[in-house]
Every structure is written in structure tokens, then in C-alpha cells.
PDB file of C-alpha atoms and ligand atoms in Angstrom:
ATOM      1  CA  UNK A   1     -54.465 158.595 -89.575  1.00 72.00           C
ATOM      2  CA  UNK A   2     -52.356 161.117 -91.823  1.00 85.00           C
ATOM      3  CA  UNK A   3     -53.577 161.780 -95.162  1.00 90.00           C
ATOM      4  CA  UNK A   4     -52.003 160.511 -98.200  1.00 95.00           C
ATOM      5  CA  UNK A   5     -49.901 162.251-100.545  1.00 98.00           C
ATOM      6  CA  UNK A   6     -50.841 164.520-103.727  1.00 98.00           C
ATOM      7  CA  UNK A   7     -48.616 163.996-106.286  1.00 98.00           C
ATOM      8  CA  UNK A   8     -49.586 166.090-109.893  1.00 98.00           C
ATOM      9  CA  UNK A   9     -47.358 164.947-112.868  1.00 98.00           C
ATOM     10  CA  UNK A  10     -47.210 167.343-115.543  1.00 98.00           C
ATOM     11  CA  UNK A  11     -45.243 168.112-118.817  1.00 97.00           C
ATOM     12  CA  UNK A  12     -45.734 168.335-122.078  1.00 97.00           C
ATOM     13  CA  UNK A  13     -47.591 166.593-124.735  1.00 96.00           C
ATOM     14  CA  UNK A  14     -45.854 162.327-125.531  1.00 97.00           C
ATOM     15  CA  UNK A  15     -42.996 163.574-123.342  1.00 98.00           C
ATOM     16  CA  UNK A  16     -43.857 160.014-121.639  1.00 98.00           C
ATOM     17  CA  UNK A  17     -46.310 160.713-118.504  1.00 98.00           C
ATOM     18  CA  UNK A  18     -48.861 158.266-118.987  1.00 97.00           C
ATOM     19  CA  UNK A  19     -45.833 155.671-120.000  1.00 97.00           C
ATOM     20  CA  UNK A  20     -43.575 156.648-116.858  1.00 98.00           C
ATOM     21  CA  UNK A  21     -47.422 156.851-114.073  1.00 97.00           C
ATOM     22  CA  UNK A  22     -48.151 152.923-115.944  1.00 96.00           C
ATOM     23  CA  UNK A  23     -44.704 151.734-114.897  1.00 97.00           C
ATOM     24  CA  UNK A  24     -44.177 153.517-111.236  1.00 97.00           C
ATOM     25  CA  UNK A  25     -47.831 151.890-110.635  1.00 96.00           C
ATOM     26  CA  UNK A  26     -46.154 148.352-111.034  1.00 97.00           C
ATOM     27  CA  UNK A  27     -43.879 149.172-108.919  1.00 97.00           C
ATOM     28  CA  UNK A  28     -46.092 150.962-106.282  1.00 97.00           C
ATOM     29  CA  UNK A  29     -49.516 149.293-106.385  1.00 97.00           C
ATOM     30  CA  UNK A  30     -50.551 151.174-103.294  1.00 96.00           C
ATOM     31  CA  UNK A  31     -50.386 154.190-104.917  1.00 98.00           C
ATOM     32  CA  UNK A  32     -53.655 155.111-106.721  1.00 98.00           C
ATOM     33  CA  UNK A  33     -54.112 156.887-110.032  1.00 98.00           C
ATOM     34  CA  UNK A  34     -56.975 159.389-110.614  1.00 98.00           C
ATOM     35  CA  UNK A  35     -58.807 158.830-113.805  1.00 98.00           C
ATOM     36  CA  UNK A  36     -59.731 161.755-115.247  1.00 98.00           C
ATOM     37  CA  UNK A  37     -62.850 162.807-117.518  1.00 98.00           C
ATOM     38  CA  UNK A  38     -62.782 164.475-120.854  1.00 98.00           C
ATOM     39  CA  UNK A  39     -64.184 165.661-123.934  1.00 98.00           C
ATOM     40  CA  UNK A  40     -61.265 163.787-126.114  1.00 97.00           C
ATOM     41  CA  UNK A  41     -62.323 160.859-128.290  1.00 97.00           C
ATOM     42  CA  UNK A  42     -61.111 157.481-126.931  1.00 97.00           C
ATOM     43  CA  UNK A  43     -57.844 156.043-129.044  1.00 95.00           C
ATOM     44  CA  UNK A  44     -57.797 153.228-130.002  1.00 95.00           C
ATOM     45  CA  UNK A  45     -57.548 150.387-127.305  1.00 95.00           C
ATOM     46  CA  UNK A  46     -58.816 153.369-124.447  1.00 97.00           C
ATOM     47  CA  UNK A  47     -61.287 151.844-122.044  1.00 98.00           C
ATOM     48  CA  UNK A  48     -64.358 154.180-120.447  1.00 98.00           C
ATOM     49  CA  UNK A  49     -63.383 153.995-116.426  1.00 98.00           C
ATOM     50  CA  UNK A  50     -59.930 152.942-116.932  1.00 97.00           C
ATOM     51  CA  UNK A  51     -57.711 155.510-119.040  1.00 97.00           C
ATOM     52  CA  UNK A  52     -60.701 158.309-118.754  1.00 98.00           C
ATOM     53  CA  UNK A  53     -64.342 158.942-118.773  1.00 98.00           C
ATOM     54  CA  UNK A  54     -65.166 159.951-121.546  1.00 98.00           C
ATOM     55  CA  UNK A  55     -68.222 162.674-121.671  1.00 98.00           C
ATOM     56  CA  UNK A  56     -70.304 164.703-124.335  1.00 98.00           C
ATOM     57  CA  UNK A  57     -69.273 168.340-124.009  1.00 98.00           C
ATOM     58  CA  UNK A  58     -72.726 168.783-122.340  1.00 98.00           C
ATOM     59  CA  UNK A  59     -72.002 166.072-119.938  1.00 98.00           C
ATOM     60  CA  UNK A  60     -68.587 167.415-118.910  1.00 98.00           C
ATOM     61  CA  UNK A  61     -70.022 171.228-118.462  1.00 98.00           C
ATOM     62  CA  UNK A  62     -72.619 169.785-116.256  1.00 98.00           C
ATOM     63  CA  UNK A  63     -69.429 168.179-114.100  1.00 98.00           C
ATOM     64  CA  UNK A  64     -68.026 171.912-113.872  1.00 98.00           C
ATOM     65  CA  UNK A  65     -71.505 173.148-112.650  1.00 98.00           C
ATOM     66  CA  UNK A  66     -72.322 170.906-110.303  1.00 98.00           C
ATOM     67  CA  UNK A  67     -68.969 171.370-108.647  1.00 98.00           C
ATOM     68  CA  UNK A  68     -67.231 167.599-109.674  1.00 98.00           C
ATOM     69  CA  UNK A  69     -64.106 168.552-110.340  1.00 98.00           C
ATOM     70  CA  UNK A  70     -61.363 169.396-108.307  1.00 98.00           C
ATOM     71  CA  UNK A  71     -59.865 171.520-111.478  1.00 98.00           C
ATOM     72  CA  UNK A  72     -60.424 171.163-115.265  1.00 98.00           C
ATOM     73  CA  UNK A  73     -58.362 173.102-118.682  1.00 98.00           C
ATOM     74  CA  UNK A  74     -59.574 173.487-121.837  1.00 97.00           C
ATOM     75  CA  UNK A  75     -56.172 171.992-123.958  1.00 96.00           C
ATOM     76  CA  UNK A  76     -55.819 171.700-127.854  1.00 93.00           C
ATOM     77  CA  UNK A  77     -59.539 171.610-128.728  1.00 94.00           C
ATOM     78  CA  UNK A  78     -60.919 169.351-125.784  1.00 97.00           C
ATOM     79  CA  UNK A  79     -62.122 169.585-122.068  1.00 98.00           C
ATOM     80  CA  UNK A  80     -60.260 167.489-118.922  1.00 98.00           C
ATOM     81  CA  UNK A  81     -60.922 167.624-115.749  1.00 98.00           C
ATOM     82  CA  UNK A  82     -60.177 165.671-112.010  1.00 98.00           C
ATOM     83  CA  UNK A  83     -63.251 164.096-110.250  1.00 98.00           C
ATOM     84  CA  UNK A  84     -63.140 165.753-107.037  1.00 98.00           C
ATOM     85  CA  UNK A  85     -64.725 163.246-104.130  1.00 98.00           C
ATOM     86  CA  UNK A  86     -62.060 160.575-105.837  1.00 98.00           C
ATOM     87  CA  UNK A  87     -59.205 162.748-104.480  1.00 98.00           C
ATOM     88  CA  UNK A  88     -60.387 164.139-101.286  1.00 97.00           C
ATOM     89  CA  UNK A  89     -61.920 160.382-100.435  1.00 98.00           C
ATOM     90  CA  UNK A  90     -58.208 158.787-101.545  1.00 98.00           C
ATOM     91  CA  UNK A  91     -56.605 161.236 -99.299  1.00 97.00           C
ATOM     92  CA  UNK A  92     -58.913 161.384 -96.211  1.00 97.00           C
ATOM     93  CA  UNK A  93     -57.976 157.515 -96.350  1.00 97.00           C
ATOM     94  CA  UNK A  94     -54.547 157.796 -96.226  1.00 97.00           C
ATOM     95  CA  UNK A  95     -53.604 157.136 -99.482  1.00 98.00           C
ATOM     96  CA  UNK A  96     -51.229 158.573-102.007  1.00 98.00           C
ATOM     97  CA  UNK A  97     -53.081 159.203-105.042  1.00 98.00           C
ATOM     98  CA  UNK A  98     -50.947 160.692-108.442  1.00 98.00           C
ATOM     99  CA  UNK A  99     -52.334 163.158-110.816  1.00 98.00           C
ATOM    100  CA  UNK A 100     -51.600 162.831-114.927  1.00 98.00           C
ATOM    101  CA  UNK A 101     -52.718 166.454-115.607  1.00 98.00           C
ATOM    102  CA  UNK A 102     -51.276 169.179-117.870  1.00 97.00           C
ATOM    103  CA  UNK A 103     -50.232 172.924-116.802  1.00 97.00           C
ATOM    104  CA  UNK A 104     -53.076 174.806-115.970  1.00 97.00           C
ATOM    105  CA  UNK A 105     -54.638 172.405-114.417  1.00 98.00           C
ATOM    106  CA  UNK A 106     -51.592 172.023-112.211  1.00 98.00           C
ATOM    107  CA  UNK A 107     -51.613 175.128-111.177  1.00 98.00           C
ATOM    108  CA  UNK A 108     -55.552 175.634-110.094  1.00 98.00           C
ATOM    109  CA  UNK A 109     -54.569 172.217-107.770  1.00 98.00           C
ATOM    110  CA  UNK A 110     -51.903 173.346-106.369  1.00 98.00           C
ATOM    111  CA  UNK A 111     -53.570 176.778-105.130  1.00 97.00           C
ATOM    112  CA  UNK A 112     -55.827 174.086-103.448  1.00 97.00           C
ATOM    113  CA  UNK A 113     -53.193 172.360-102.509  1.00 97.00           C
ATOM    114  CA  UNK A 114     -49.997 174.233-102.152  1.00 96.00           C
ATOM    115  CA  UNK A 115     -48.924 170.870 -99.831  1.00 95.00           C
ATOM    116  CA  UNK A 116     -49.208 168.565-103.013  1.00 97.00           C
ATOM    117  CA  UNK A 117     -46.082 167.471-104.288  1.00 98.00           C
ATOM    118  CA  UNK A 118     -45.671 168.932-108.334  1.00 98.00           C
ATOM    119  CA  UNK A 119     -43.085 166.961-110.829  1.00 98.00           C
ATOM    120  CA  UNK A 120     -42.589 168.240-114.562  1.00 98.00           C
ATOM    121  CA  UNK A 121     -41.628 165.797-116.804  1.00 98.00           C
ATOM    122  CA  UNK A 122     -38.986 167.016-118.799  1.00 98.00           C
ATOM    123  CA  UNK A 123     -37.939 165.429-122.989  1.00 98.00           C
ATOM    124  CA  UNK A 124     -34.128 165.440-123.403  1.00 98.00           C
ATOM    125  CA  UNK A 125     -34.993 167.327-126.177  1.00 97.00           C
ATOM    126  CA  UNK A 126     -37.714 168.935-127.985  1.00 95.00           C
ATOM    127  CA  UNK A 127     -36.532 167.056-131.528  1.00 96.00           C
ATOM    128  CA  UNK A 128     -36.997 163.937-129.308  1.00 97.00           C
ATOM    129  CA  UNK A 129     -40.409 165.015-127.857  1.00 97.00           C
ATOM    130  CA  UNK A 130     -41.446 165.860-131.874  1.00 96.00           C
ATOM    131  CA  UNK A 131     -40.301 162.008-132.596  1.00 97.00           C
ATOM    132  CA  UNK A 132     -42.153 160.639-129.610  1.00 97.00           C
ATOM    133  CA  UNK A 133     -45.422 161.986-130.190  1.00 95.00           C
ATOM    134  CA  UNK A 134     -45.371 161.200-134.108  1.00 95.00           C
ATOM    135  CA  UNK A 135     -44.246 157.776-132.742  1.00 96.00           C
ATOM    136  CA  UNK A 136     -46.882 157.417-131.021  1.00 94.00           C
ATOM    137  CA  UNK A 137     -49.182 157.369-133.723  1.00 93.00           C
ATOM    138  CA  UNK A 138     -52.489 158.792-132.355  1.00 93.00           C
ATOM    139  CA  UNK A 139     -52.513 162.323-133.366  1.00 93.00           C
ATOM    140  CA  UNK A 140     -52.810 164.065-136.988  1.00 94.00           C
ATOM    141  CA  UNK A 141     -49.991 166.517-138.034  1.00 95.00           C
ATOM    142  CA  UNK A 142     -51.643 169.705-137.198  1.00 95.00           C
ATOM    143  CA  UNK A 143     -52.632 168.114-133.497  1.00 94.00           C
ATOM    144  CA  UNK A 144     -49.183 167.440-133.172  1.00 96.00           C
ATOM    145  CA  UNK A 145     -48.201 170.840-134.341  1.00 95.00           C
ATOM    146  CA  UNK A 146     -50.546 172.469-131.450  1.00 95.00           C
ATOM    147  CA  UNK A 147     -49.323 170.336-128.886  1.00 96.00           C
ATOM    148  CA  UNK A 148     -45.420 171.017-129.574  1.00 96.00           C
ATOM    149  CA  UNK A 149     -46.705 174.732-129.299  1.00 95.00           C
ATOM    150  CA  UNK A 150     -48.306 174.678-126.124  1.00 95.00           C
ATOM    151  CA  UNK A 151     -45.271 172.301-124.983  1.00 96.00           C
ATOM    152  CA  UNK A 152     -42.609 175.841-125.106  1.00 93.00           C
ATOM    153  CA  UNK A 153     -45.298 177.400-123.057  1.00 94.00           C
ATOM    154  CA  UNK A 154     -45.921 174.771-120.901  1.00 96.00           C
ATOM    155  CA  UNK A 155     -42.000 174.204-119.954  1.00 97.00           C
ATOM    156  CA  UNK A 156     -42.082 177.850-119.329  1.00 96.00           C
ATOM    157  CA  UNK A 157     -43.863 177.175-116.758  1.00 97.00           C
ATOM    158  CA  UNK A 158     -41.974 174.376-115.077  1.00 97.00           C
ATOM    159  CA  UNK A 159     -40.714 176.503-111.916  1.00 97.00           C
ATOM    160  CA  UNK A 160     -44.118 176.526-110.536  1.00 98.00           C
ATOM    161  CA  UNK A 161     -43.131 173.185-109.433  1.00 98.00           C
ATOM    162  CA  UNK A 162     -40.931 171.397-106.830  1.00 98.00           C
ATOM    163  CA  UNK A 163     -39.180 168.697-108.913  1.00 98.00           C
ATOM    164  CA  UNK A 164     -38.025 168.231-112.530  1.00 98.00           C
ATOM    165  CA  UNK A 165     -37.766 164.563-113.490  1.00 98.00           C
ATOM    166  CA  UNK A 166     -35.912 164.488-117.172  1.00 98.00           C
ATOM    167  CA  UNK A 167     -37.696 161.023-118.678  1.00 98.00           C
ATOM    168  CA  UNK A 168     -34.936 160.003-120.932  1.00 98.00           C
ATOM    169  CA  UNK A 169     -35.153 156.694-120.068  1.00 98.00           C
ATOM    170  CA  UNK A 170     -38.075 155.042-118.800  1.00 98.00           C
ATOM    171  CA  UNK A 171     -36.818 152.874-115.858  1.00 98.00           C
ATOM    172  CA  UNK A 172     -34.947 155.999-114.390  1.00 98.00           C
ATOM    173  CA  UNK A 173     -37.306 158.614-114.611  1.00 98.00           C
ATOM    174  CA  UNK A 174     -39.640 155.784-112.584  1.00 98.00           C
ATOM    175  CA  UNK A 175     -36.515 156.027-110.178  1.00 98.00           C
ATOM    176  CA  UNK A 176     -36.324 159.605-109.950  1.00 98.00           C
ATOM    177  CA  UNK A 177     -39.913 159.693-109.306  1.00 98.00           C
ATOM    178  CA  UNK A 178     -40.131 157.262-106.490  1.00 98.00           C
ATOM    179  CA  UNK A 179     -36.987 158.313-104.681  1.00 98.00           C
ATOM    180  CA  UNK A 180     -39.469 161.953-104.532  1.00 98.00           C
ATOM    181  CA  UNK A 181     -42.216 159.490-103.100  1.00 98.00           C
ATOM    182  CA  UNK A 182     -40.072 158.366-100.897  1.00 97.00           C
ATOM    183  CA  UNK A 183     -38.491 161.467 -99.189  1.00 97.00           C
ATOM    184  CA  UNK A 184     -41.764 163.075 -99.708  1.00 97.00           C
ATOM    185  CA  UNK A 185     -43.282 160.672 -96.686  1.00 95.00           C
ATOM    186  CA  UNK A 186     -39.838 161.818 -94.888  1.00 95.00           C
ATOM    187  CA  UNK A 187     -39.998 164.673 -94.425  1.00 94.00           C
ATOM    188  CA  UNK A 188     -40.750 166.977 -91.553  1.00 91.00           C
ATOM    189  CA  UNK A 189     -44.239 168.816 -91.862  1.00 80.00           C
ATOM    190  CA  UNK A 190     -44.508 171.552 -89.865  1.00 72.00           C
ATOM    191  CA  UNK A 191     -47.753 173.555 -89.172  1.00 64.00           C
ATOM    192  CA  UNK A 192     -47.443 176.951 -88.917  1.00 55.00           C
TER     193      UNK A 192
HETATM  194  N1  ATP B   1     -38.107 157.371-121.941  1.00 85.27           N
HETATM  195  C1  ATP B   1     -38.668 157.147-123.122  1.00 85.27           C
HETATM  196  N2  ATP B   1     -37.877 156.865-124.196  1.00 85.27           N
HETATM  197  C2  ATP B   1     -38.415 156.637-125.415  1.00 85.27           C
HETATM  198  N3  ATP B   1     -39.745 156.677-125.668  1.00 85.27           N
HETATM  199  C3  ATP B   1     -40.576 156.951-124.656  1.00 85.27           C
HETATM  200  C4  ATP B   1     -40.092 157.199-123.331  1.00 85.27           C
HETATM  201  N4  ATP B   1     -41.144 157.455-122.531  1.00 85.27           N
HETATM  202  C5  ATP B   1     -42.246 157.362-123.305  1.00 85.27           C
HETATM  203  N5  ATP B   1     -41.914 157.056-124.575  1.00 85.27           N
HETATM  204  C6  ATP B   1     -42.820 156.913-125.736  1.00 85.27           C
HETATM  205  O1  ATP B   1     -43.259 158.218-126.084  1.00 85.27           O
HETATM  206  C7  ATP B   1     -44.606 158.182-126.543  1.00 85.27           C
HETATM  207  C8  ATP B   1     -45.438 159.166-125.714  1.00 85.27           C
HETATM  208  O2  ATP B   1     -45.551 158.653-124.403  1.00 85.27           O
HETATM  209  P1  ATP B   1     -46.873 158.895-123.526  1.00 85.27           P
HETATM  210  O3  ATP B   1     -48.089 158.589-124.324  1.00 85.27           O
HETATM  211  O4  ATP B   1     -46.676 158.170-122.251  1.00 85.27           O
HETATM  212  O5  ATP B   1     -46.758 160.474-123.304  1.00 85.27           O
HETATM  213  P2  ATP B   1     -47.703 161.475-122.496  1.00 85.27           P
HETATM  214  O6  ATP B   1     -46.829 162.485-121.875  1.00 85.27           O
HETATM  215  O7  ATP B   1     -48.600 160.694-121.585  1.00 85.27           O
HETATM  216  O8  ATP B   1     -48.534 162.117-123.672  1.00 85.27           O
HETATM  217  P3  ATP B   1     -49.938 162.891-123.647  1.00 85.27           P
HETATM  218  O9  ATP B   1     -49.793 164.048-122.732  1.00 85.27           O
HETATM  219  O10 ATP B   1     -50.113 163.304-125.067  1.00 85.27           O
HETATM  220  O11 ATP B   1     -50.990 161.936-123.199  1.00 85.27           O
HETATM  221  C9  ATP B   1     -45.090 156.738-126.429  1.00 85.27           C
HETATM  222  O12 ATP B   1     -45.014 156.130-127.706  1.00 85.27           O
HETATM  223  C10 ATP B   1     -44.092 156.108-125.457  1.00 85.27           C
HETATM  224  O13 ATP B   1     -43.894 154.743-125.693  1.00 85.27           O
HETATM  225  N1  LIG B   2     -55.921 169.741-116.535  1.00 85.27           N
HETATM  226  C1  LIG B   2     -56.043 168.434-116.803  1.00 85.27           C
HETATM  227  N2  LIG B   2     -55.280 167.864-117.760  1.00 85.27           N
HETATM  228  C2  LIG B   2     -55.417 166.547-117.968  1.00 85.27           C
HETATM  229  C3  LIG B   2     -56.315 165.760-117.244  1.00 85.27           C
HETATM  230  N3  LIG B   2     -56.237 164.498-117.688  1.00 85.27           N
HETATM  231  C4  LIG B   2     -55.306 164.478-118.649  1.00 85.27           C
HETATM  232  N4  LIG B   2     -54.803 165.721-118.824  1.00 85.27           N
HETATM  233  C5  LIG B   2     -53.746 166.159-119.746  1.00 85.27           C
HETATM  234  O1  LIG B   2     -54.280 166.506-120.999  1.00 85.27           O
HETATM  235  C6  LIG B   2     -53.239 166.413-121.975  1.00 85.27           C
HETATM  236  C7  LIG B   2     -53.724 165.665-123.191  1.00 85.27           C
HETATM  237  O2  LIG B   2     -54.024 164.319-122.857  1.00 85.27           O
HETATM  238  P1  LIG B   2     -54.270 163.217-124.004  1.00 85.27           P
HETATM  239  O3  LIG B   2     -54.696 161.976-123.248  1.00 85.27           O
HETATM  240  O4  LIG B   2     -55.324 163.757-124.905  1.00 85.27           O
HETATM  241  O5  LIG B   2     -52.966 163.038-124.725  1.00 85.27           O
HETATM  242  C8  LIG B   2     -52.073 165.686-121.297  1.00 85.27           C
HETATM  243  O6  LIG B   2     -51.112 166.677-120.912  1.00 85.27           O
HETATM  244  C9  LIG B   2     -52.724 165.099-120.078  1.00 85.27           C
HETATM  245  O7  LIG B   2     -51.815 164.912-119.003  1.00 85.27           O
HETATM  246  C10 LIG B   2     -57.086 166.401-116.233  1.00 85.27           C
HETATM  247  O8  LIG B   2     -57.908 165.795-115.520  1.00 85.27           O
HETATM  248  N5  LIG B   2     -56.920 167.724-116.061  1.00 85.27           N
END
């Protein structure tokens, strides 16, 4: 049996990842979504299990020392990080499984697994990025102010990857993103 495809979805802070992974999941049960662990607070409406796990800071440095996660950042004030056996047993099975992760993490999976398949999410703007995380309604001004900071410094960053996927509209970014699914299982792998 092959193994499944990696696929890590960055970008910056409400440019519309978790909106554009809920979507392409409709569309593509089979693929499976890795839940994450962090240090955040849950939002409102945020279920333990199902949008994260969410850990004291002492559980979540306990994950890091006993070797749980495949990678974990520190970003704006809190701890995330990928459960590791998740991953390797979704792949080992055959399955894709898609990351929701921001930059640095991205980068610490992909010297892993330089074979994974890397998409930035890109805002049509960063006045429409602004509007979208205010919109959102989660955050408190001066979260939002760190996040559109680290969000220059995080596009900077963007040609570590393979694809750019601009999500300026919701249904064609899902597009976009499964036509790279798609060609992604097409393609030629060559060992060498
Ligand atoms: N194409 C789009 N057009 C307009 N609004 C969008 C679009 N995509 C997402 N949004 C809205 O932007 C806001 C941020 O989206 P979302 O929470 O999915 O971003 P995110 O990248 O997952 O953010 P974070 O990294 O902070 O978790 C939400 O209110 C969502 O409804
Ligand atoms: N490096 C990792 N980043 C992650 C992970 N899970 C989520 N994230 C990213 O963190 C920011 C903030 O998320 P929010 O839910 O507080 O808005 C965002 O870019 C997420 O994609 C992870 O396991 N590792």
C-alpha cells in the first residue's frame, strides 16, 4: 500500500485556513484533518478533541518531552503543536491527512518531510486580512495587532513552499486546493 499524502496549510492569521480545510473536508471526507494541541483558550463554541486539545502549559511541555509531537511553535503568546503517532499512523494507512499549522511549524515538518506537499494561503490584501480577523470577532485589538505583524513575516516566508492558493473567495480557493490534491496523487515519484 502507498502512503497517503502530507498536505501542511499555512498563512497568516483569519486569512481563512480553518474556513477553506472545513469546506475542502465536505468535499473530500476521505481526507483526514489533524487536530492539533495548544496552550490557547478555547473560543467560544471550540470543542476539546474536535477543533484542538486544549492543555495547561505544563501539560503541553510534557508533550514536547516525551517526544508527541511531530513539530510545535510558540505564536503570539501561546504553544501549538501536531500529535505525532496521528500523522505517521494516518499515513502508514494510506491516507491523506492535511495540516492547519502556521510558519515555523511548517518549516520543522517539512525538514521531516521534504515529500509533504506545502500551500500558503494568501489574503487579496492585507486591508482585507485586517477586516477578516476583526470580523471574526475572537481576538482583542492588541492580539490582532500581533498577529497582522507576524502575518508580513510570515508571507515573507511563503517561497519555502510549493503552492500559493490566494483565498479570495471561499469556493475557489477549495478548488485551487483540490485540483493540488489531485495532481499531487499524479504525479510521478521517483526515488533517487
Ligand atoms: N474567502 C473569504 N472571503 C471572505 N471572508 C472569509 C473568506 N475566508 C474566510 N473568511 C472569514 O475570515 C475570517 C477568518 O477565517 P478563519 O478563522 O478561517 O481564518 P484562519 O486563517 O483559520 O485564522 P487563524 O489562523 O487565526 O485561526 C472568518 O470570519 C471567515 O468567515
Ligand atoms: N505550528 C503549529 N501551528 C498551529 C498548529 N495548530 C494551529 N496552528 C496555527 O496557530 C495559529 C493560531 O491559531 P488560532 O486557532 O489561535 O487562531 C494559526 O496560524 C494556526 O494555523 C500546530 O499544531 N502547529
Amino acid at each position: 500500500m502507498s502512503k497517503g499524502l502530507l498536505i501542511v496549510l499555512s498563512g497568516p492569521s483569519g486569512v481563512g485556513k480553518g474556513t477553506v480545510c472545513t469546506e475542502l473536508r465536505k468535499r473530500m471526507p476521505e481526507l483526514v484533518y489533524s487536530v492539533s494541541a495548544t496552550t490557547r483558550q478555547p473560543r467560544l463554541g471550540e470543542e476539546n478533541g474536535i477543533n484542538y486539545f486544549f492543555k495547561s502549559r505544563e501539560q503541553f511541555l510534557g508533550m514536547i518531552e516525551n517526544d508527541q509531537l511531530l513539530e510545535y511553535a510558540e505564536y503570539v503568546g501561546n504553544y501549538y503543536g501536531t500529535p505525532r503517532d496521528f500523522v505517521e499512523e494516518t499515513l502508514a494507512g494510506g491516507k491523506d491527512i492535511i495540516l492547519e499549522i502556521e510558519v515555523q511549524g511548517a518549516l520543522k515538518v517539512k525538514e521531516k518531510f521534504p515529500e509533504g506537499v506545502f500551500v500558503f494561503l494568501l489574503p487579496p490584501s492585507l486591508d482585507e486580512l485586517k477586516g477578516r480577523i476583526q470580523g471574526r470577532g475572537t481576538e482583542n485589538q492588541a492580539t490582532i495587532d500581533h498577529r497582522m505583524s507576524v502575518a508580513a513575516y510570515e508571507i515573507g516566508l511563503m517561497e519555502n513552499y510549493d503552492y500559493a492558493v490566494v483565498n479570495d473567495e471561499i469556493d475557489l480557493a477549495c478548488q485551487r486546493i483540490q485540483s493540488i490534491i489531485i495532481a499531487e496523487h499524479c504525479k510521478i515519484r521517483k526515488s533517487c
